[in-house]
CSV table of C-alpha atoms and ligand atoms in Angstrom, one decimal:
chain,number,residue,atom,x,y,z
A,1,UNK,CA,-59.5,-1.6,154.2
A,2,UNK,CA,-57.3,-3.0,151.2
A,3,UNK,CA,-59.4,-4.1,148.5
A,4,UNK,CA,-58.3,-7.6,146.9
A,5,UNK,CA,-57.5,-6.1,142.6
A,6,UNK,CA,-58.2,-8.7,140.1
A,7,UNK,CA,-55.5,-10.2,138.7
A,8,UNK,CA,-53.4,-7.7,136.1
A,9,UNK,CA,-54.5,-9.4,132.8
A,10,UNK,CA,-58.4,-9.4,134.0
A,11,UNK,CA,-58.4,-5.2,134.7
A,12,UNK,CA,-60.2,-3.1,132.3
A,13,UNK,CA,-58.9,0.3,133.6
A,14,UNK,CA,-57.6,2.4,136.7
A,15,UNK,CA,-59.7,4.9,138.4
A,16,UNK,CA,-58.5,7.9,138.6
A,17,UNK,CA,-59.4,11.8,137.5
A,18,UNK,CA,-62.0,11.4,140.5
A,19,UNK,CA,-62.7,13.7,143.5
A,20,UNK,CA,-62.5,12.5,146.9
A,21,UNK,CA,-65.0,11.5,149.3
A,22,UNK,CA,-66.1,15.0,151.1
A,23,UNK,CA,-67.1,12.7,154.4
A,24,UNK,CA,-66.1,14.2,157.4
A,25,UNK,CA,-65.6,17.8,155.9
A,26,UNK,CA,-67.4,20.7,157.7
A,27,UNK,CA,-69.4,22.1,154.4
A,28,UNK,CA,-69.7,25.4,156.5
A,29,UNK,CA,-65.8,25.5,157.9
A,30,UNK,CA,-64.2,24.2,154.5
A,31,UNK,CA,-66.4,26.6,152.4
A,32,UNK,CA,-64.1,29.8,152.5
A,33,UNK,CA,-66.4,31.9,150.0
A,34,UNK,CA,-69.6,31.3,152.1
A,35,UNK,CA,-68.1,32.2,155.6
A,36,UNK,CA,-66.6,35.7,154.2
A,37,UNK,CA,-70.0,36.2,152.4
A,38,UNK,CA,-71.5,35.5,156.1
A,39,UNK,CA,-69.4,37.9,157.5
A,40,UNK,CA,-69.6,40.8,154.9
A,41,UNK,CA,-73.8,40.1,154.9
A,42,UNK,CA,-73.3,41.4,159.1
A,43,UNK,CA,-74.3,37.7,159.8
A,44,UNK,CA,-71.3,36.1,161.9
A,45,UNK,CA,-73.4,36.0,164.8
A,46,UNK,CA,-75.3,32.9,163.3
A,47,UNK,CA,-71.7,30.9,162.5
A,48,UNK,CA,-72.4,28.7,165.7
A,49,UNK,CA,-75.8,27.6,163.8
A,50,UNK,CA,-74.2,27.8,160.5
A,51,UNK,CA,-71.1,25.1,161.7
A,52,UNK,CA,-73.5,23.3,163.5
A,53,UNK,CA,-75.4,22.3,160.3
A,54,UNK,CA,-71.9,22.1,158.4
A,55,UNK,CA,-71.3,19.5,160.1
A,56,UNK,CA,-74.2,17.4,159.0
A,57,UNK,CA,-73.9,18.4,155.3
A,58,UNK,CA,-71.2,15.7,154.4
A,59,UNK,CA,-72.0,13.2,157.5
A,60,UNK,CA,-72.4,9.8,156.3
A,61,UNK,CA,-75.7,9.1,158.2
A,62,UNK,CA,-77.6,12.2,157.2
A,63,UNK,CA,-76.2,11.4,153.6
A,64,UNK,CA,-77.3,8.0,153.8
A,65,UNK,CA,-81.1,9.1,154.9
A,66,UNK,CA,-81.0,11.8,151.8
A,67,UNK,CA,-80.3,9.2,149.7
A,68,UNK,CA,-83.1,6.8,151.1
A,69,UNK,CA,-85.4,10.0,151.5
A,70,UNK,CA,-85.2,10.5,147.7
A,71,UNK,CA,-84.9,6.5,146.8
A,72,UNK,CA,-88.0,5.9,148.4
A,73,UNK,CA,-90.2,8.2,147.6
A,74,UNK,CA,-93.9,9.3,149.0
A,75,UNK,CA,-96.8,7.5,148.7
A,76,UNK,CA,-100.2,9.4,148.7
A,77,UNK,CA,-102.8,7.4,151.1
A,78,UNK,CA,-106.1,8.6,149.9
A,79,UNK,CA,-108.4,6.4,152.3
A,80,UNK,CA,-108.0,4.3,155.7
A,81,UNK,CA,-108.8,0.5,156.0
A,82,UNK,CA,-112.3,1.5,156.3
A,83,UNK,CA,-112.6,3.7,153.6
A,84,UNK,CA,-112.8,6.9,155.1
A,85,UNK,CA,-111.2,9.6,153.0
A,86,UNK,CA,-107.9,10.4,154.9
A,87,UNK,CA,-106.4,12.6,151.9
A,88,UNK,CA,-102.3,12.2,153.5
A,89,UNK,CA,-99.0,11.8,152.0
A,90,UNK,CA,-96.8,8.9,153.7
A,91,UNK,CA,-92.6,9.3,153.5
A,92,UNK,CA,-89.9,7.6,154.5
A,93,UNK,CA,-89.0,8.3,158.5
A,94,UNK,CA,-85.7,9.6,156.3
A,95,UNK,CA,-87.3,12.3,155.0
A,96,UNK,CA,-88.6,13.0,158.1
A,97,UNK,CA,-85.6,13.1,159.6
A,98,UNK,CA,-84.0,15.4,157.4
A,99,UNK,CA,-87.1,18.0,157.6
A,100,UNK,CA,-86.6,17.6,161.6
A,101,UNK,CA,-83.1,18.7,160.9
A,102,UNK,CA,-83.9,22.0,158.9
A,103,UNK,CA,-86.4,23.0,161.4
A,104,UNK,CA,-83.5,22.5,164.0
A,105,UNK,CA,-81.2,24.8,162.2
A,106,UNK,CA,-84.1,27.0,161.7
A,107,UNK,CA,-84.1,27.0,158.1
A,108,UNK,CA,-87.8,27.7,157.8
A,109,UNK,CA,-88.2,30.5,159.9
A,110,UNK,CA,-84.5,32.4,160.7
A,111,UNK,CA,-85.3,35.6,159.5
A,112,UNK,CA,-89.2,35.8,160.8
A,113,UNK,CA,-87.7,35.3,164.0
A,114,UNK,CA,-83.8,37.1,164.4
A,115,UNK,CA,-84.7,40.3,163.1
A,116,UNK,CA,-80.9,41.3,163.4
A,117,UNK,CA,-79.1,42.1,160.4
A,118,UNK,CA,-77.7,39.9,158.3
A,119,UNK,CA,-80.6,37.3,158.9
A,120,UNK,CA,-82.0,36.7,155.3
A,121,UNK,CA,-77.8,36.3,154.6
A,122,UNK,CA,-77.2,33.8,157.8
A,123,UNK,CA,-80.8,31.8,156.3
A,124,UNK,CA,-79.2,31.6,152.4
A,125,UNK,CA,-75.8,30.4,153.8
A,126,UNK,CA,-77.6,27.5,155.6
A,127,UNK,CA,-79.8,27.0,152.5
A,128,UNK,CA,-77.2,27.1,150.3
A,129,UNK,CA,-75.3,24.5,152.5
A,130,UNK,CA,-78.6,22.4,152.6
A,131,UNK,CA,-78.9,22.1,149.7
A,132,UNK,CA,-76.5,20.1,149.6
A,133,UNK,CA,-77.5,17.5,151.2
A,134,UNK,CA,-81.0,17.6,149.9
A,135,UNK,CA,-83.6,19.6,148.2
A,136,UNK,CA,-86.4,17.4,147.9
A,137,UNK,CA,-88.1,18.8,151.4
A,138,UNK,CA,-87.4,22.2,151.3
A,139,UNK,CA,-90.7,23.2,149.1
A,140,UNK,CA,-92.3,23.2,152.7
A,141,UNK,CA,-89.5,24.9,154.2
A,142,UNK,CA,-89.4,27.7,151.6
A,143,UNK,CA,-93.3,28.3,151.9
A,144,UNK,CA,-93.2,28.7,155.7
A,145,UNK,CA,-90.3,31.3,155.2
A,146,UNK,CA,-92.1,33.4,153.0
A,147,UNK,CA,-95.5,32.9,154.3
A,148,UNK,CA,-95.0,34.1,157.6
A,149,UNK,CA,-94.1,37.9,156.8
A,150,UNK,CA,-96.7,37.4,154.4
A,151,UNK,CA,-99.1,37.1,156.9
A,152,UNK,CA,-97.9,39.5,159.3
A,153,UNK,CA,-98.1,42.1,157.2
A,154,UNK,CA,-101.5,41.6,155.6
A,155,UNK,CA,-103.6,39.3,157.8
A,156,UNK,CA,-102.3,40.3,161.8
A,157,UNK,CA,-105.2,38.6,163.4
A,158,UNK,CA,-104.2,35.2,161.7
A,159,UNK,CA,-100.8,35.8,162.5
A,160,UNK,CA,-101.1,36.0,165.9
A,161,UNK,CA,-102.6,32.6,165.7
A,162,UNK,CA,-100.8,30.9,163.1
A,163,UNK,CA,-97.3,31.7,163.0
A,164,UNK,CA,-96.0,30.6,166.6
A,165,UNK,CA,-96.8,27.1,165.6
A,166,UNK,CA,-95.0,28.2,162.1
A,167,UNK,CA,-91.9,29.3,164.5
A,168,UNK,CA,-91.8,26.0,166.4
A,169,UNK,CA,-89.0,24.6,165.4
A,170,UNK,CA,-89.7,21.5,166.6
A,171,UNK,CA,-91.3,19.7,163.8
A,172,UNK,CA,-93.9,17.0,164.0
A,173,UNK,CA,-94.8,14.8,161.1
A,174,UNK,CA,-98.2,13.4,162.3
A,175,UNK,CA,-101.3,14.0,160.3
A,176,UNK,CA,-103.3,15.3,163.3
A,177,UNK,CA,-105.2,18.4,164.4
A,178,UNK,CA,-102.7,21.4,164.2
A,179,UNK,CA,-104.2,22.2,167.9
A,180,UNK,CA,-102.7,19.2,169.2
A,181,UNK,CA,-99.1,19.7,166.9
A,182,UNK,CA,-96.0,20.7,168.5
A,183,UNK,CA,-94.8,22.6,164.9
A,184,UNK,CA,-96.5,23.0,161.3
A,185,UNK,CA,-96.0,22.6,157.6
A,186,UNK,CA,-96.7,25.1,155.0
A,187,UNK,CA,-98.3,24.5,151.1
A,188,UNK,CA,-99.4,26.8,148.5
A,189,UNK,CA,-101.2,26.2,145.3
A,190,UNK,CA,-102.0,28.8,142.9
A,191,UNK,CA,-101.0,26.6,139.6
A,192,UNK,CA,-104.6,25.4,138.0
A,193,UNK,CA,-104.4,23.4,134.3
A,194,UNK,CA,-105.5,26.5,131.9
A,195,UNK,CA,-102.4,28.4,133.4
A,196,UNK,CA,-100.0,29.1,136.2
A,197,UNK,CA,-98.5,32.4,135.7
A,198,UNK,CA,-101.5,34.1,134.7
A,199,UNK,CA,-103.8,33.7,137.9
A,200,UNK,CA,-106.0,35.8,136.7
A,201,UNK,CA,-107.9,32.6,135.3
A,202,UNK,CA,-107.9,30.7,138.1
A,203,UNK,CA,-111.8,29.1,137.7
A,204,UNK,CA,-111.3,28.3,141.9
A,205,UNK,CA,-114.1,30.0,143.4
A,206,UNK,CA,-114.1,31.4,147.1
A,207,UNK,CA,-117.4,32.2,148.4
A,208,UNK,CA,-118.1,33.7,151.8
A,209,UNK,CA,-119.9,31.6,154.2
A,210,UNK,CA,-121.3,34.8,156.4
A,211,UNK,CA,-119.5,38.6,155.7
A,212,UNK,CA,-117.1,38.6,152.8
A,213,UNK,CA,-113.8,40.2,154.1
A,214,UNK,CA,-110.0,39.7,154.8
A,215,UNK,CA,-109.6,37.0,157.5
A,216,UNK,CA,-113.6,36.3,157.1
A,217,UNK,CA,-114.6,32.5,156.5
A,218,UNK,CA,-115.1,31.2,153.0
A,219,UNK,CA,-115.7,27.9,151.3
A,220,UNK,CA,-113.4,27.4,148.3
A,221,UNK,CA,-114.2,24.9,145.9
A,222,UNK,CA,-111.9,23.3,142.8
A,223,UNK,CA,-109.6,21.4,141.2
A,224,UNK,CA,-105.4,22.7,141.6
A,225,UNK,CA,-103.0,21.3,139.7
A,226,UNK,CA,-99.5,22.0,141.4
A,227,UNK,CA,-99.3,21.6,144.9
A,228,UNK,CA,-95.9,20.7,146.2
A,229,UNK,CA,-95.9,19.7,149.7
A,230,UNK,CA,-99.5,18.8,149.4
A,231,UNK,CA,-99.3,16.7,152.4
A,232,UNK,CA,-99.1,20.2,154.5
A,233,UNK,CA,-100.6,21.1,157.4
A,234,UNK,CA,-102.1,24.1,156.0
A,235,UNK,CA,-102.3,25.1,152.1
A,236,UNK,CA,-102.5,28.9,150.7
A,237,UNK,CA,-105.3,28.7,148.2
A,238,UNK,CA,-105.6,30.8,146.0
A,239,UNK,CA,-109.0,31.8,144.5
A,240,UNK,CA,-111.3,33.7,143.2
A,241,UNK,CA,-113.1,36.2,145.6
A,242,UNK,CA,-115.4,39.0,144.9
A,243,UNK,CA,-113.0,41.6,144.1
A,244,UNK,CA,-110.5,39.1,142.0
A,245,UNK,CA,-107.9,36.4,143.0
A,246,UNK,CA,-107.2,36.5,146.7
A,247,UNK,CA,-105.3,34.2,148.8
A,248,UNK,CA,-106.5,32.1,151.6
A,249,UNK,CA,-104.8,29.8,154.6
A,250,UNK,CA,-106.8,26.6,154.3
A,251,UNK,CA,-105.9,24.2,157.3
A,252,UNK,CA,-106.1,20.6,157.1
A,253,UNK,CA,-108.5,20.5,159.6
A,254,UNK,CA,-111.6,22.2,160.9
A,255,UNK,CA,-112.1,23.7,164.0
A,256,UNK,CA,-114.9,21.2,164.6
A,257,UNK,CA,-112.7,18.6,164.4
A,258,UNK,CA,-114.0,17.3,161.4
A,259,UNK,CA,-111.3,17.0,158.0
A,260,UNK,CA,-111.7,20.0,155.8
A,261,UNK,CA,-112.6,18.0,152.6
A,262,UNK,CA,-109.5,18.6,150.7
A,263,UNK,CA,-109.0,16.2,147.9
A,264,UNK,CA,-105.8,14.6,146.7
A,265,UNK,CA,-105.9,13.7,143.4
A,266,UNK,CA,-102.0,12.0,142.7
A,267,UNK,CA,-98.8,12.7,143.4
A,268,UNK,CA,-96.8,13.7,140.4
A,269,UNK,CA,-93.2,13.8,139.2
A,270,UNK,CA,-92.3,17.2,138.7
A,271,UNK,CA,-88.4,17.9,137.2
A,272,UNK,CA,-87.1,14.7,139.3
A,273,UNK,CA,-89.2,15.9,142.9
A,274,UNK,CA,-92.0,13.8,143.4
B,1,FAD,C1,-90.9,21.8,140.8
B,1,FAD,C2,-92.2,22.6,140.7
B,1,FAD,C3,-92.9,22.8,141.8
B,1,FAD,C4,-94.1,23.6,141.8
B,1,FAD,N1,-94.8,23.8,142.9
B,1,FAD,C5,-95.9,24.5,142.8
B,1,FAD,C6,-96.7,24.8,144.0
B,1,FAD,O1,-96.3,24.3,145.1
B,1,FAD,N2,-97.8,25.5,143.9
B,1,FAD,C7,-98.2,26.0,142.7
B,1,FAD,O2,-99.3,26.7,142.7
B,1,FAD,N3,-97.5,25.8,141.6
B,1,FAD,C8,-96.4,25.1,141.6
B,1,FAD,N4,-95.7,24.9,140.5
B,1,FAD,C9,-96.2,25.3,139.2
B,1,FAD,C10,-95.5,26.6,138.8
B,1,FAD,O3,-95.7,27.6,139.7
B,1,FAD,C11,-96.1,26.9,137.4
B,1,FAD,O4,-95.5,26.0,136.5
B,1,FAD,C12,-95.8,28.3,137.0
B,1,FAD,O5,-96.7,29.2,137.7
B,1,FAD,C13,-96.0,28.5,135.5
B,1,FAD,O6,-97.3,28.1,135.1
B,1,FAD,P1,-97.5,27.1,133.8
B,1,FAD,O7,-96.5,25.9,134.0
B,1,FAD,O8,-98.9,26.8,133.7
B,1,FAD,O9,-96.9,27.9,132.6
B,1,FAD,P2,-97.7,29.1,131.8
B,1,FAD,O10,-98.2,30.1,132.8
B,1,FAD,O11,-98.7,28.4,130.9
B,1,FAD,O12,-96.4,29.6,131.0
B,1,FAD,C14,-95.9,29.0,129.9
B,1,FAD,C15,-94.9,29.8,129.3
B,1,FAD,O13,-95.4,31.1,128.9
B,1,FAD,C16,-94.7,32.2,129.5
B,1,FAD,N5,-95.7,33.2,129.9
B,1,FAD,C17,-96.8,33.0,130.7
B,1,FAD,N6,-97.4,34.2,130.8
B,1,FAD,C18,-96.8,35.1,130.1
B,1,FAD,C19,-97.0,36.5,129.8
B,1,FAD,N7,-98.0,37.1,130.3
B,1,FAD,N8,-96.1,37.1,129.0
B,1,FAD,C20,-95.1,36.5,128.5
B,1,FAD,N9,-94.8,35.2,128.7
B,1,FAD,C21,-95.7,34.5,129.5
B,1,FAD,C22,-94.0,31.6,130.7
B,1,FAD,O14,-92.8,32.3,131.0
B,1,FAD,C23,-93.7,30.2,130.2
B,1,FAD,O15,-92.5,30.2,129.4
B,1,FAD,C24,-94.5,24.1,140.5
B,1,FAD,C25,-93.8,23.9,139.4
B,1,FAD,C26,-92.6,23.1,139.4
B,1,FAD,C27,-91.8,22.9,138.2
């Protein structure tokens, strides 16, 4: 399209000194150091995946929805029209979208499920590639990556229930029952006001509602202070238990049916992520 220029004596200046618009570029393809770091990490079998998202990475549309996706940002919804406590975090469909589009490309869960080698270095390339595009949803992303071998490792019996809906990679927004979800979303909070590195201080309590014990019921009670992602499906907790800090997998909902009372507070504006 030829732009109509002002007339000579009206211009203030020329634009130049200016990269080009990266539209239409393949961020994967076009990115020569990531695709021989792919191959020298023993990950070229995931370069179909890999181009696949590339290709995204620079598309107008999914550029357009990051931009809305961080232009409109979340609104926490604390109770319905009737004043039941409802404790959920509304987005944008964009940021929506965009999360459907990790879980595609399997950014949350690669390596928990490809144990070939190379498959932490084929989940950093499309990361690093991501990133790109948009960082503002891949808090929950991150969690559910490094949750999942958390769990196998220490809690097996929860694992066996939890992660395939961590796998799915078909991920689904509504703030439901996990029973009746096709894929979940992962949160942690460990961050309280008196400090965040030093957990040890943590004044969340965790006290067992039959046997104490790993993978034994518990009702935690009080206040965190970080928790990105906070509209999760599920939120590691951690608190204090008899022994010490221990971590628990709180899920939004009971099996009853019944909300688990978990209380949001605010959202808050944290280095630019809300
Ligand atoms: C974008 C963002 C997202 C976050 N998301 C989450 C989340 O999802 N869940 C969550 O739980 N938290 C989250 N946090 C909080 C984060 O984990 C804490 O900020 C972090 O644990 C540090 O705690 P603090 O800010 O209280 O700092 P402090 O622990 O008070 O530390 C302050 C300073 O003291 C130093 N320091 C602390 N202890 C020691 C020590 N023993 N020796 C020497 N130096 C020390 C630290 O390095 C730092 O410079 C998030 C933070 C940010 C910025």
């Amino acid at each position: 399209m030829a732009y109509l220029q002002p007339r000579s004596e009206l211009r203030t200046h020329s634009v130049e000194n200016q990269s080009g618009p990266l539209e239409g570029l393949n961020a994967f393809e076009n990115d020569i150091v990531l695709k021989e770091a792919v191959r020298r990490g023993g990950a070229s079998w995931a370069e179909a995946n890999l181009t696949s998202l590339g290709a995204k990475i620079y598309d107008p549309a999914w550029m357009e929805r990051a931009e809305l996706a961080n232009r409109v940002t979340p609104e926490l919804k604390r109770f319905d029209r009737f004043g039941r406590r409802v404790d959920t975090v509304e987005f944008h469909p964009a940021y929506h979208d965009i999360i459907g589009m990790a879980f595609q490309h399997d950014l949350h869960a690669l390596a928990a499920r490809d144990s070939r080698r190379g498959a932490h270095v084929a989940r950093s390339a499309a990361e690093l590639m991501f990133a790109q595009l948009e960082c503002g949803v891949l808090c929950p992303i991150d969690i559910t990556y490094g949750v999942i071998p958390m769990l196998r490792m220490h809690q097996p019996d929860l694992a066996e229930q939890w992660v395939p809906l961590m796998l799915s990679q078909d991920y689904d927004p509504r703030p439901i029952p996990h029973w009746e979800k096709t894929g979940v979303t992962i949160a942690f909070t460990s961050t309280e006001k008196q400090g965040g590195s030093d957990i040890r201080r943590n004044s969340t309590f965790a006290t067992p509602v039959g046997e104490p014990g790993p993978g034994r019921e518990y009702l935690i009670r009080g206040h965190k202070w970080f928790c990105s992602a906070a509209g999760a499906d599920v939120i590691f907790v951690v608190a204090q238990a008899e022994k010490g800090p221990s971590c628990f997998l709180v899920p939004r909902w009971l099996p009853d049916g019944s909300r688990n009372p978990i209380q949001l507070e605010r959202l808050k504006e944290k280095m630019g992520n809300r």
